[in-house]
């Protein structure tokens, strides 16, 4: 498959508007602005586009809800708060192909009747901020943003809003709270953001990669797009591959490529001839899979059946030198730190899990600790305000499911055999 | 209080949003740039400029890890130790930097040159281990090149 999302990123000037236009950029926006918005929405539905942030919600359906709400103005928020550990797929778009995102946002804004867009960018991407701001300025100068875009009578204003280091702001209602200048704590739903979002108005929050697919759908049409990759959730997908592989990096592959192919065919297989031990397939909020579990198709439908989730498509590959207790402990340190504190099961539960895991890894584990971990995880799962708690619980449950013997060994031996 | 230039910078940001509170995060970044960290005085300036209750300003600022509630060194080293970086040796790098410059996580070296922050993921997992020094990205770190890089920051 030819790259679309990562098209031209090897060109050192790919972030410049003239290079982007030379490669056919903004042609799809021009085409879209000459079409009826409802027809484009029809194409998005035919394409079967699903949100690339992790939840995999059908984009066309989300947009239909937002369009049906009679309130104006509507706001389009691009979720560029890429914070899921292991994930770095949006970074090449933000830093090397920013005009693709801008073009996608104008098309989306046009479909939705949204005249205002904000890119909520994580604070840890200072380079992307400068690149995006420069790209937005170029787009304004070319009249691709602002009033009466390309003389087609559509107005779209776009700016960058910088986050400040809170993972939870990747959750859409927390993102909205944050952009409103508040602590990034998730809101109760319903009402959903498509009806009552930022500043009380209908708000559509879409991931960078999702919005960047819009020009492609315009280019090839919904029907052709729906033929790429998995039938139930088609399209190209960016996979971030890290850890002990020969060639870590971001790969654009058809949705549904197997985990085995991603690791061994595309990322060059294991580094230094080591043996694969485990894979976290979709960012650290997704349950781990053992070496025997990697023949699954990486998409939103197949991965839950395989016992994990596609998440953000962040594949973390581990060899036999990696201690799974230590990985779980580190993951829980993260969840505890990033828990927003709003609901008890997550705030207290992640703290408990982290403490128990810390003592097991440190050689002070007690008999019954593994059962206690499972117990606490079960008390969190399904009982929290937002998916952060579910993620933490799922990680612990997944690790115990496949690597319980390693936890037992730590407790029985009173030490971690991996730490020299 | 902020000088006129800063106030007009904040006012321009306010224009991008339907209400003034939405300019709070950008304004806190500006205050941090002006004062070096978010002191009581810095947050009071933000509250006055945006006409917001000081408690709202402080409550919001304290939620976000990139807003500093204490003075920091001339340069801030932010090393990622999340899973992808950890399995490729990030913790060792933290130890090396700590020993070389006499700085612990969350602390500042005695000469005020470096502050050290243990980061959650910074989105450089494919080129792990990685760090940010101020706003500069460094990737594929090793036990030797990390010290060579830091040596450039005086």
XYZ file of C-alpha atoms in Angstrom:
574
model
C 0.000 0.000 0.000
C 1.240 3.439 -0.913
C 1.601 5.818 2.014
C -0.901 8.603 2.331
C -0.682 9.877 5.908
C 3.092 9.752 5.747
C 3.350 10.789 2.111
C 6.408 12.953 1.421
C 7.672 12.983 4.958
C 11.130 12.058 3.707
C 11.234 15.423 1.966
C 13.088 17.673 4.433
C 10.785 20.577 3.509
C 7.565 18.556 3.757
C 6.105 20.910 6.392
C 6.218 23.830 3.958
C 2.985 24.730 2.208
C 4.517 24.978 -1.272
C 5.962 21.464 -1.015
C 2.645 20.192 0.246
C 0.828 21.825 -2.670
C 3.354 20.448 -5.145
C 2.417 16.978 -3.929
C -1.255 17.690 -4.576
C -2.046 19.211 -1.192
C -5.195 21.302 -0.612
C -6.722 19.951 -3.869
C -8.968 17.691 -1.793
C -10.109 20.631 0.304
C -10.960 22.574 -2.840
C -12.956 19.606 -4.089
C -14.739 19.253 -0.753
C -15.714 22.916 -0.548
C -17.446 22.580 -3.925
C -19.494 19.633 -2.703
C -22.579 19.427 -0.564
C -21.587 18.850 3.090
C -24.094 16.019 3.495
C -22.613 14.192 0.523
C -19.173 14.331 2.124
C -20.645 12.998 5.356
C -22.109 10.171 3.266
C -18.635 9.423 1.903
C -17.178 9.337 5.424
C -19.853 6.826 6.439
C -19.310 4.735 3.301
C -15.584 4.806 4.037
C -16.284 3.312 7.457
C -13.771 5.637 9.115
C -13.383 4.991 12.835
C -11.676 7.226 15.372
C -7.959 6.603 15.597
C -7.474 7.886 19.143
C -8.161 4.492 20.689
C -11.905 4.089 21.116
C -12.602 3.376 17.450
C -15.977 5.137 17.437
C -17.461 5.534 13.943
C -16.547 9.068 12.876
C -19.550 9.500 10.588
C -21.919 8.683 13.443
C -20.255 11.134 15.818
C -20.501 13.809 13.159
C -24.163 13.061 12.484
C -24.980 13.632 16.167
C -23.104 16.931 16.190
C -24.691 18.114 12.958
C -28.162 17.275 14.217
C -27.771 19.597 17.198
C -29.328 22.948 16.330
C -26.956 25.021 18.491
C -24.255 27.223 16.933
C -21.374 27.868 16.933
C -19.998 24.337 16.823
C -16.382 23.641 17.694
C -13.971 21.174 16.136
C -11.189 20.079 18.484
C -8.233 18.132 17.214
C -6.929 15.836 19.914
C -3.143 16.117 19.583
C -2.556 15.257 23.239
C -0.671 12.134 22.214
C 0.247 10.856 25.652
C -0.414 7.126 25.661
C 2.996 5.647 26.482
C 4.449 3.865 23.476
C 2.604 6.140 21.045
C 4.391 8.516 18.700
C 2.306 8.110 15.555
C 0.814 11.611 15.421
C 4.196 13.251 15.810
C 5.274 12.729 12.167
C 1.991 14.264 10.979
C 2.303 17.220 13.356
C 5.971 17.853 12.661
C 6.361 16.792 9.045
C 2.921 16.912 7.478
C 1.033 19.660 9.352
C -0.816 20.845 6.253
C -2.444 17.436 5.885
C -3.994 17.940 9.311
C -5.032 21.518 8.517
C -6.605 20.398 5.245
C -8.417 17.579 7.068
C -9.697 19.998 9.698
C -11.061 22.480 7.144
C -12.894 19.663 5.332
C -14.253 18.356 8.644
C -15.270 21.839 9.783
C -17.107 22.331 6.499
C -19.010 19.054 6.880
C -19.924 19.840 10.477
C -20.745 23.500 10.039
C -18.033 24.285 12.583
C -16.278 27.597 12.027
C -13.815 27.342 14.899
C -11.133 24.757 15.375
C -8.524 24.257 18.067
C -5.629 21.836 18.050
C -5.077 20.660 21.623
C -1.378 19.849 21.490
C 0.464 18.111 24.304
C 2.922 20.348 26.117
C 5.746 17.868 25.574
C 5.849 18.587 21.818
C 7.442 22.062 21.695
C 8.783 21.543 18.165
C 5.382 20.548 16.844
C 3.912 23.714 18.330
C 6.251 25.963 16.358
C 5.797 23.922 13.176
C 1.998 23.937 13.478
C 1.870 27.661 14.183
C 4.067 28.348 11.142
C 1.895 26.083 8.985
C -1.308 27.735 10.204
C 0.128 31.160 9.357
C 1.017 29.969 5.850
C -2.494 28.603 5.406
C -4.013 31.932 6.517
C -1.757 33.797 4.075
C -2.973 31.565 1.250
C -6.619 32.065 2.317
C -6.923 28.360 3.126
C -7.996 29.458 6.611
C -10.015 32.469 7.750
C -13.016 34.082 6.069
C -14.289 32.898 2.726
C -11.792 30.082 2.149
C -10.829 29.778 -1.542
C -13.736 32.106 -2.334
C -16.190 29.327 -1.452
C -17.951 31.266 1.299
C -16.824 28.985 4.157
C -15.083 30.420 7.205
C -12.764 28.422 9.478
C -10.523 29.811 12.220
C -7.804 27.567 13.614
C -5.342 27.865 16.481
C -3.095 25.743 18.670
C -3.823 25.279 22.372
C -0.909 23.889 24.318
C -1.571 21.355 27.060
C 0.626 21.237 30.136
C 1.563 17.647 30.846
C -1.610 15.864 31.924
C -2.271 12.511 30.228
C -5.928 12.583 31.199
C -6.515 15.540 28.862
C -6.505 13.034 25.996
C -9.957 11.979 27.254
C -12.336 14.146 25.264
C -14.307 15.745 28.081
C -11.136 16.366 30.099
C -9.658 17.958 26.992
C -12.647 20.291 26.828
C -12.329 21.180 30.522
C -8.663 21.897 29.955
C -9.240 24.130 26.952
C -11.759 26.031 29.080
C -8.913 26.791 31.502
C -9.820 24.256 34.173
C -8.285 21.159 35.728
C -8.461 18.354 33.178
C -11.029 16.179 34.897
C -13.519 14.167 32.810
C -17.159 15.194 32.794
C -20.150 13.039 33.430
C -21.844 11.782 30.260
C -24.494 12.371 29.011
C -24.699 15.056 27.836
C -22.081 14.121 25.260
C -19.707 16.722 23.834
C -21.460 16.536 20.453
C -24.377 18.285 22.189
C -22.844 20.083 25.152
C -19.096 20.407 24.755
C -16.756 23.364 24.911
C -18.423 26.522 26.195
C -21.737 24.656 26.266
C -21.792 24.196 22.516
C -21.733 21.130 20.235
C -18.113 20.040 20.089
C -16.470 17.368 17.995
C -13.225 15.955 19.300
C -11.244 13.900 16.801
C -7.731 12.511 16.845
C -4.972 13.912 14.591
C -4.833 10.733 12.534
C -8.626 10.573 12.131
C -8.816 14.116 10.759
C -5.794 13.494 8.539
C -7.727 10.713 6.795
C -10.293 13.172 5.426
C -8.245 14.385 2.454
C -7.616 10.746 1.520
C -11.316 9.892 1.628
C -11.943 12.908 -0.613
C -9.172 11.790 -2.948
C -10.171 8.189 -3.515
C -13.807 8.204 -2.394
C -15.524 6.320 0.406
C -15.972 3.098 -1.543
C -12.309 2.681 -2.462
C -11.288 3.644 1.068
C -13.569 0.972 2.541
C -11.645 -1.674 0.595
C -8.374 -0.956 2.414
C -7.586 -3.386 5.239
C -10.192 -4.832 7.605
C -13.760 -4.843 6.329
C -15.285 -3.740 9.624
C -12.882 -0.872 10.282
C -11.034 -0.055 7.095
C -8.371 2.412 6.074
C -4.703 3.007 6.600
C -3.447 2.899 10.190
C -0.317 4.284 11.763
C 1.512 1.893 14.075
C 4.200 3.089 16.491
C 6.664 0.271 17.051
C 9.154 0.504 19.912
C 11.264 -1.727 22.108
C 13.503 -4.600 21.062
C 12.955 -4.598 17.293
C 15.524 -4.009 14.562
C 13.741 -1.004 13.103
C 11.510 0.836 15.537
C 9.424 3.640 14.074
C 6.034 4.660 12.712
C 4.574 2.424 9.992
C 1.581 3.182 7.822
C -0.108 -0.143 7.077
C -3.599 -1.348 6.246
C -5.824 -1.721 9.285
C -5.880 -5.365 10.296
C -2.223 -6.116 9.560
C -1.261 -8.868 12.001
C 0.851 -8.101 15.012
C 3.315 -10.733 13.808
C 3.735 -8.996 10.436
C 4.149 -5.597 12.059
C 6.964 -6.908 14.242
C 8.707 -9.383 11.956
C 7.952 -8.180 8.443
C 7.859 -4.418 8.813
C 9.916 -3.599 11.893
C 12.633 -6.092 10.953
C 12.076 -8.640 13.715
C 13.862 -8.922 17.013
C 17.036 -7.047 17.792
C 20.293 -8.907 18.465
C 18.722 -12.296 17.676
C 16.820 -12.275 20.967
C 13.611 -14.166 21.529
C 10.271 -12.376 21.689
C 8.690 -12.599 25.119
C 5.676 -10.299 25.152
C 4.014 -7.450 23.287
C 1.928 -4.563 24.519
C -0.077 -4.025 21.332
C -1.815 -0.670 21.660
C -0.051 1.540 24.214
C 0.410 0.705 27.885
C -3.305 0.929 28.649
C -3.868 -2.230 26.611
C -3.428 -5.755 28.027
C -0.182 -7.531 27.199
C -0.043 -10.482 24.792
C 2.442 -13.360 25.040
C 4.627 -14.513 22.164
C 1.970 -17.103 21.235
C -0.722 -14.445 20.880
C 0.617 -12.292 18.068
C -1.196 -13.794 15.097
C -4.115 -11.429 15.611
C -5.297 -8.747 13.194
C -4.607 -5.269 14.544
C -7.986 -3.579 14.326
C -10.787 -2.435 16.615
C -12.876 -5.592 16.101
C -10.316 -8.397 16.157
C -8.134 -7.216 19.047
C -10.792 -7.459 21.802
C -11.416 -11.039 20.631
C -7.690 -11.707 21.009
C -7.815 -10.484 24.607
C -6.442 -7.011 24.164
C -7.250 -3.757 22.341
C -5.983 -1.857 19.339
C -5.708 1.317 21.424
C -3.522 3.805 19.617
C -1.664 1.066 17.722
C 1.443 1.506 19.858
C 3.318 -1.788 19.741
C 5.878 -2.204 22.528
C 8.035 -5.263 21.891
C 9.819 -6.985 24.768
C 12.457 -9.701 24.729
C 13.458 -12.205 27.392
C 15.577 -9.696 29.300
C 12.484 -7.746 30.355
C 10.907 -8.295 33.778
C 7.139 -8.247 33.443
C 6.621 -7.326 37.096
C 8.822 -4.300 36.602
C 6.920 -3.284 33.458
C 3.618 -3.602 35.336
C 5.008 -1.613 38.236
C 6.211 1.146 35.904
C 2.862 1.210 34.121
C 1.040 1.590 37.425
C 3.363 4.378 38.567
C 2.229 6.131 35.417
C -1.480 5.538 36.019
C -1.233 6.627 39.632
C 0.568 9.815 38.634
C -1.909 10.570 35.868
C -5.107 9.699 37.714
C -6.979 12.998 37.899
C -8.274 12.292 41.403
C -11.928 12.797 40.594
C -13.244 9.311 41.328
C -12.255 7.029 44.197
C -11.736 3.632 42.476
C -9.123 5.094 40.144
C -7.445 7.487 42.561
C -7.122 4.982 45.414
C -6.988 1.830 43.312
C -4.024 2.864 41.176
C -2.176 3.887 44.335
C -2.803 0.487 45.951
C -1.800 -1.422 42.841
C 1.406 0.588 42.519
C 2.326 -0.028 46.174
C 1.717 -3.782 45.969
C 3.637 -4.070 42.696
C 6.473 -2.014 44.168
C 6.942 -4.388 47.062
C 6.792 -7.469 44.829
C 9.402 -6.029 42.471
C 11.506 -4.898 45.443
C 11.596 -8.434 46.893
C 9.148 -7.776 49.723
C 6.106 -9.381 48.154
C 3.782 -11.325 50.401
C 1.931 -14.585 49.826
C -1.502 -13.635 48.518
C -0.287 -10.451 46.825
C -1.123 -11.706 43.336
C -4.695 -12.443 44.422
C -4.820 -9.035 46.081
C -3.718 -7.387 42.837
C -6.458 -9.198 40.925
C -8.965 -8.182 43.560
C -8.079 -4.507 43.495
C -8.023 -4.499 39.689
C -11.510 -6.026 39.634
C -12.699 -3.302 42.027
C -11.522 -0.633 39.584
C -12.670 -2.124 36.275
C -15.984 -0.748 35.108
C -16.390 1.439 38.181
C -14.517 4.546 37.151
C -15.608 7.802 35.578
C -13.423 7.410 32.509
C -11.333 4.685 30.821
C -8.099 5.536 32.668
C -9.009 3.259 35.558
C -10.139 0.479 33.225
C -6.803 0.700 31.453
C -4.856 0.330 34.692
C -6.977 -2.627 35.793
C -6.706 -4.326 32.402
C -2.932 -4.037 32.366
C -2.623 -5.753 35.739
C -5.163 -8.458 34.866
C -3.438 -9.151 31.521
C -0.002 -9.447 33.087
C -1.232 -11.844 35.749
C -3.112 -13.889 33.149
C -0.004 -14.620 31.101
C 2.904 -14.106 33.481
C 1.614 -15.145 36.910
C 4.587 -17.457 37.411
C 6.914 -14.479 37.207
C 4.997 -12.696 39.973
C 5.046 -15.879 42.095
C 8.762 -16.265 41.531
C 9.420 -12.733 42.783
C 7.388 -13.387 45.909
C 8.834 -16.832 46.647
C 12.457 -15.864 45.949
C 12.209 -12.461 47.603
C 13.985 -10.840 44.671
C 13.795 -9.898 41.013
C 16.071 -12.202 39.017
C 16.210 -9.716 36.164
C 17.847 -6.896 38.107
C 21.536 -7.660 38.158
C 2.378 43.217 37.609
C 3.070 42.214 34.004
C 4.428 44.885 31.704
C 2.311 46.336 28.873
C 3.764 44.013 26.223
C 2.855 40.903 28.195
C -0.620 42.221 28.949
C -1.283 42.863 25.280
C 0.096 39.407 24.437
C -2.417 37.876 26.861
C -5.238 40.054 25.540
C -4.529 38.844 22.039
C -4.782 35.220 23.218
C -8.071 36.013 24.960
C -9.496 36.977 21.585
C -9.174 33.400 20.369
C -11.719 32.090 22.893
C -15.313 32.915 23.786
C -14.465 33.460 27.455
C -11.509 34.775 29.414
C -10.866 31.700 31.546
C -9.928 29.715 28.426
C -6.852 31.918 28.139
C -5.663 30.627 31.527
C -3.302 27.843 30.419
C -1.616 29.992 27.751
C -1.327 32.833 30.289
C 0.243 30.545 32.883
C 2.846 29.560 30.282
C 3.571 33.248 29.715
C 3.818 33.883 33.465
C 6.208 30.954 33.803
C 8.336 32.370 30.984
C 8.410 35.818 32.647
C 9.029 34.678 36.239
C 10.888 31.406 35.626
C 8.316 29.536 37.705
C 4.783 30.074 38.977
C 5.394 32.020 42.149
C 2.558 33.466 44.204
C 3.254 36.781 42.504
C 3.185 35.237 39.022
C -0.199 33.651 39.638
C -1.577 36.859 41.115
C -0.535 38.666 37.938
C -2.387 36.093 35.835
C -5.489 36.331 38.036
C -5.538 40.133 37.788
C -4.911 40.224 34.046
C -7.677 37.724 33.295
C -9.930 38.971 36.101
C -10.241 35.471 37.581
C -10.336 34.364 41.243
C -6.822 33.570 42.458
C -8.015 30.238 43.840
C -9.102 29.160 40.341
C -5.742 30.134 38.915
C -3.771 28.294 41.604
C -6.059 25.248 41.540
C -5.703 24.901 37.799
C -1.949 25.512 37.753
C -1.340 22.866 40.416
C -3.064 20.190 38.304
C -0.583 20.305 35.440
C 2.890 18.875 35.774
C 4.517 21.293 33.349
C 3.743 24.288 35.537
C 6.548 24.669 38.072
C 5.648 25.428 41.678
C 9.263 26.075 42.706
C 12.248 27.803 41.101
C 14.089 25.627 38.601
C 17.666 25.548 37.346
C 18.922 27.355 34.251
C 18.199 24.200 32.274
C 15.570 21.559 32.864
C 16.501 17.978 31.970
C 13.424 15.843 31.410
C 14.239 12.166 30.990
C 11.494 9.758 29.996
C 11.451 6.550 32.046
C 8.181 5.098 30.829
C 8.094 1.519 29.541
C 9.656 1.918 26.069
C 12.496 4.026 27.458
C 12.821 1.992 30.659
C 13.364 -1.341 28.912
C 16.142 0.284 26.893
C 18.004 1.619 29.901
C 16.537 5.018 30.852
C 16.858 4.424 34.597
C 20.608 3.979 34.267
C 20.749 7.331 32.472
C 18.940 8.994 35.357
C 21.557 7.574 37.750
C 24.442 8.743 35.569
C 23.095 12.273 35.242
C 22.291 12.383 38.946
C 25.799 11.321 39.929
C 27.555 13.635 37.482
C 25.658 16.814 38.341
C 24.562 16.110 41.896
C 20.886 16.333 41.119
C 18.006 14.094 42.147
C 14.629 13.659 40.523
C 12.521 16.731 41.180
C 15.552 18.638 42.449
C 18.051 21.209 41.234
C 21.835 21.049 41.307
C 23.538 23.265 43.899
C 25.058 25.533 41.276
C 21.578 26.117 39.821
C 22.621 24.737 36.446
C 20.262 21.784 36.076
C 16.898 20.640 37.344
C 16.016 17.004 36.755
C 12.502 15.808 36.024
C 11.469 12.186 35.488
C 9.008 12.358 32.646
C 6.162 10.211 31.563
C 6.157 9.387 27.848
C 7.462 12.173 25.602
C 6.510 10.455 22.341
C 9.982 9.355 21.320
C 9.508 5.638 21.962
C 10.901 4.576 18.589
C 14.147 6.391 19.339
C 14.302 5.505 23.028
C 15.728 6.355 25.445
C 14.931 10.030 25.037
C 14.914 13.322 26.895
C 13.985 16.950 26.545
C 16.471 19.584 27.665
C 14.458 22.796 27.963
C 12.614 22.539 24.621
C 15.251 20.527 22.724
C 14.583 16.859 21.937
C 17.388 14.283 22.259
C 16.824 10.692 21.212
C 18.768 7.403 20.991
C 20.610 8.335 24.173
C 23.521 6.268 25.429
C 25.495 6.320 28.650
C 28.197 8.362 26.934
C 26.335 10.690 24.593
C 23.957 11.945 27.277
C 26.840 13.566 29.169
C 28.287 15.059 25.985
C 24.894 16.607 25.208
C 24.415 18.019 28.695
C 27.927 19.458 28.700
C 26.752 21.983 26.104
C 24.209 23.460 28.502
C 26.097 25.821 30.798
